[in-house]
mmCIF file of C-alpha atoms in Angstrom:
data_model
loop_
_atom_site.group_PDB
_atom_site.id
_atom_site.type_symbol
_atom_site.label_atom_id
_atom_site.label_comp_id
_atom_site.label_asym_id
_atom_site.label_seq_id
_atom_site.Cartn_x
_atom_site.Cartn_y
_atom_site.Cartn_z
ATOM 1 C CA UNK A 1176 -22.324 -13.460 -1.505
ATOM 2 C CA UNK A 1177 -19.101 -14.824 -0.826
ATOM 3 C CA UNK A 1178 -15.220 -13.278 -1.592
ATOM 4 C CA UNK A 1179 -15.180 -15.979 -4.637
ATOM 5 C CA UNK A 1180 -18.424 -15.116 -6.383
ATOM 6 C CA UNK A 1181 -17.550 -10.955 -5.874
ATOM 7 C CA UNK A 1182 -14.210 -12.429 -7.372
ATOM 8 C CA UNK A 1183 -15.313 -14.650 -9.893
ATOM 9 C CA UNK A 1184 -17.936 -11.459 -10.791
ATOM 10 C CA UNK A 1185 -15.358 -8.599 -10.593
ATOM 11 C CA UNK A 1186 -13.431 -10.864 -13.599
ATOM 12 C CA UNK A 1187 -16.606 -11.481 -15.953
ATOM 13 C CA UNK A 1188 -17.090 -7.539 -15.505
ATOM 14 C CA UNK A 1189 -13.593 -6.550 -16.445
ATOM 15 C CA UNK A 1190 -13.359 -8.965 -19.399
ATOM 16 C CA UNK A 1191 -16.853 -7.865 -20.426
ATOM 17 C CA UNK A 1192 -15.624 -3.634 -19.941
ATOM 18 C CA UNK A 1193 -12.378 -5.048 -21.972
ATOM 19 C CA UNK A 1194 -13.774 -6.342 -24.673
ATOM 20 C CA UNK A 1195 -16.682 -3.673 -25.492
ATOM 21 C CA UNK A 1196 -13.437 -1.239 -25.320
ATOM 22 C CA UNK A 1197 -11.800 -2.878 -27.572
ATOM 23 C CA UNK A 1198 -14.817 -3.921 -30.204
ATOM 24 C CA UNK A 1199 -15.606 -0.131 -29.987
ATOM 25 C CA UNK A 1200 -12.389 0.675 -31.057
ATOM 26 C CA UNK A 1201 -11.793 -1.770 -34.107
ATOM 27 C CA UNK A 1202 -15.284 -0.128 -35.265
ATOM 28 C CA UNK A 1203 -14.040 3.454 -34.733
ATOM 29 C CA UNK A 1204 -10.564 2.621 -36.907
ATOM 30 C CA UNK A 1205 -12.534 0.483 -38.824
ATOM 31 C CA UNK A 1206 -15.004 3.305 -39.639
ATOM 32 C CA UNK A 1207 -12.547 6.242 -39.381
ATOM 33 C CA UNK A 1208 -10.069 6.802 -42.776
ATOM 34 C CA UNK A 1209 -6.677 5.552 -42.948
ATOM 35 C CA UNK A 1210 -4.891 8.791 -41.689
ATOM 36 C CA UNK A 1211 -7.443 8.891 -38.722
ATOM 37 C CA UNK A 1212 -7.614 5.234 -37.924
ATOM 38 C CA UNK A 1213 -3.760 5.843 -37.674
ATOM 39 C CA UNK A 1214 -4.580 8.844 -35.095
ATOM 40 C CA UNK A 1215 -7.101 6.944 -33.017
ATOM 41 C CA UNK A 1216 -4.466 4.129 -32.608
ATOM 42 C CA UNK A 1217 -1.836 5.965 -31.876
ATOM 43 C CA UNK A 1218 -3.449 7.667 -28.970
ATOM 44 C CA UNK A 1219 -4.960 3.805 -27.955
ATOM 45 C CA UNK A 1220 -1.666 2.753 -27.611
ATOM 46 C CA UNK A 1221 -0.533 5.507 -25.330
ATOM 47 C CA UNK A 1222 -3.256 5.058 -23.237
ATOM 48 C CA UNK A 1223 -2.176 1.826 -22.640
ATOM 49 C CA UNK A 1224 1.129 2.430 -22.100
ATOM 50 C CA UNK A 1225 0.020 4.513 -19.577
ATOM 51 C CA UNK A 1226 -1.903 2.582 -18.052
ATOM 52 C CA UNK A 1227 0.168 0.068 -17.879
ATOM 53 C CA UNK A 1228 2.392 1.533 -16.006
ATOM 54 C CA UNK A 1229 -0.177 3.208 -13.793
ATOM 55 C CA UNK A 1230 -0.793 -0.957 -13.053
ATOM 56 C CA UNK A 1231 2.639 -2.068 -12.870
ATOM 57 C CA UNK A 1232 3.498 1.234 -10.084
ATOM 58 C CA UNK A 1233 0.519 -0.725 -7.631
ATOM 59 C CA UNK A 1234 1.678 -3.480 -8.309
ATOM 60 C CA UNK A 1235 4.808 -2.636 -7.152
ATOM 61 C CA UNK A 1236 3.187 -0.690 -4.243
ATOM 62 C CA UNK A 1237 0.983 -3.457 -3.304
ATOM 63 C CA UNK A 1238 3.582 -6.167 -3.155
ATOM 64 C CA UNK A 1239 6.004 -3.994 -1.316
ATOM 65 C CA UNK A 1240 3.348 -3.643 2.028
ATOM 66 C CA UNK A 1241 2.503 -7.062 1.671
ATOM 67 C CA UNK A 1242 6.587 -8.480 1.946
ATOM 68 C CA UNK A 1243 7.319 -9.837 5.710
ATOM 69 C CA UNK A 1244 9.469 -8.035 8.029
ATOM 70 C CA UNK A 1245 12.291 -9.415 9.988
ATOM 71 C CA UNK A 1246 10.632 -11.384 12.643
ATOM 72 C CA UNK A 1247 9.688 -10.250 15.879
ATOM 73 C CA UNK A 1248 11.487 -12.690 17.949
ATOM 74 C CA UNK A 1249 14.966 -11.788 16.074
ATOM 75 C CA UNK A 1250 14.522 -8.445 16.989
ATOM 76 C CA UNK A 1251 13.841 -8.538 21.114
ATOM 77 C CA UNK A 1252 17.026 -10.694 21.396
ATOM 78 C CA UNK A 1253 19.569 -8.021 22.418
ATOM 79 C CA UNK A 1254 17.482 -5.017 22.152
ATOM 80 C CA UNK A 1255 16.493 -3.013 24.986
ATOM 81 C CA UNK A 1256 13.713 -1.132 23.619
ATOM 82 C CA UNK A 1257 12.249 -4.126 20.465
ATOM 83 C CA UNK A 1258 9.127 -5.220 21.420
ATOM 84 C CA UNK A 1259 8.250 -8.115 22.793
ATOM 85 C CA UNK A 1260 8.382 -11.807 20.599
ATOM 86 C CA UNK A 1261 4.874 -12.712 19.336
ATOM 87 C CA UNK A 1262 3.859 -16.383 21.105
ATOM 88 C CA UNK A 1263 4.670 -18.850 18.450
ATOM 89 C CA UNK A 1264 7.504 -17.020 16.427
ATOM 90 C CA UNK A 1265 10.965 -17.630 17.094
ATOM 91 C CA UNK A 1266 14.154 -16.735 15.464
ATOM 92 C CA UNK A 1267 16.287 -19.774 13.443
ATOM 93 C CA UNK A 1268 19.609 -19.444 11.957
ATOM 94 C CA UNK A 1269 20.390 -22.649 10.122
ATOM 95 C CA UNK A 1270 23.641 -23.839 8.290
ATOM 96 C CA UNK A 1271 24.276 -26.797 6.536
ATOM 97 C CA UNK A 1272 27.181 -28.636 4.387
ATOM 98 C CA UNK A 1273 27.484 -31.013 2.045
ATOM 99 C CA UNK A 1274 29.686 -32.921 -0.174
ATOM 100 C CA UNK A 1275 29.519 -35.689 -2.853
ATOM 101 C CA UNK A 1276 26.145 -37.474 -2.947
ATOM 102 C CA UNK A 1277 24.704 -36.099 0.555
ATOM 103 C CA UNK A 1278 21.275 -35.098 1.129
ATOM 104 C CA UNK A 1279 21.245 -32.598 3.690
ATOM 105 C CA UNK A 1280 17.339 -31.810 4.990
ATOM 106 C CA UNK A 1281 16.762 -27.727 7.296
ATOM 107 C CA UNK A 1282 13.499 -27.098 8.658
ATOM 108 C CA UNK A 1283 12.735 -24.491 11.073
ATOM 109 C CA UNK A 1284 10.121 -26.750 12.949
ATOM 110 C CA UNK A 1285 8.918 -30.771 12.898
ATOM 111 C CA UNK A 1286 10.402 -32.393 10.055
ATOM 112 C CA UNK A 1287 9.172 -36.296 9.041
ATOM 113 C CA UNK A 1288 11.351 -37.952 6.644
ATOM 114 C CA UNK A 1289 10.942 -41.198 5.239
ATOM 115 C CA UNK A 1290 7.594 -41.571 8.140
ATOM 116 C CA UNK A 1291 10.170 -41.662 10.905
#
C-alpha cells in the first residue's frame, strides 16, 4: 500500500468512527429523559473539550519538533567547536532599502527576473 492510500484509509476510518460515535450519542440522548440527556450531553462536551486539548498539545509538540534550527554553516563561522557545514548549505544575510515606487528583488540563490 502506498502512503497516499494509507492516508485516505485513515481519513475514511476516522470519519466512520466519529460518525458512529455522534450517531450513537444522538440516539442515546433522544431515548433518555430530559434530565439524563442533559447529564449525558455535559459528559460528552467535557470529553470533547479534553480531547481537543490533547490534540492541540500533541500538534504543538509535533510542530516544535519539525521547526528547523539555524543553518549549520552559520554555526560553523567563528566557533571552533561548531560542527562542520553540510554540503550545499550556506548562510545568507540580506538587507534592502527602497524609496518611492522602487521594486526590490532578493533571493538566497539563483534567480530569474523577466526571462533575463
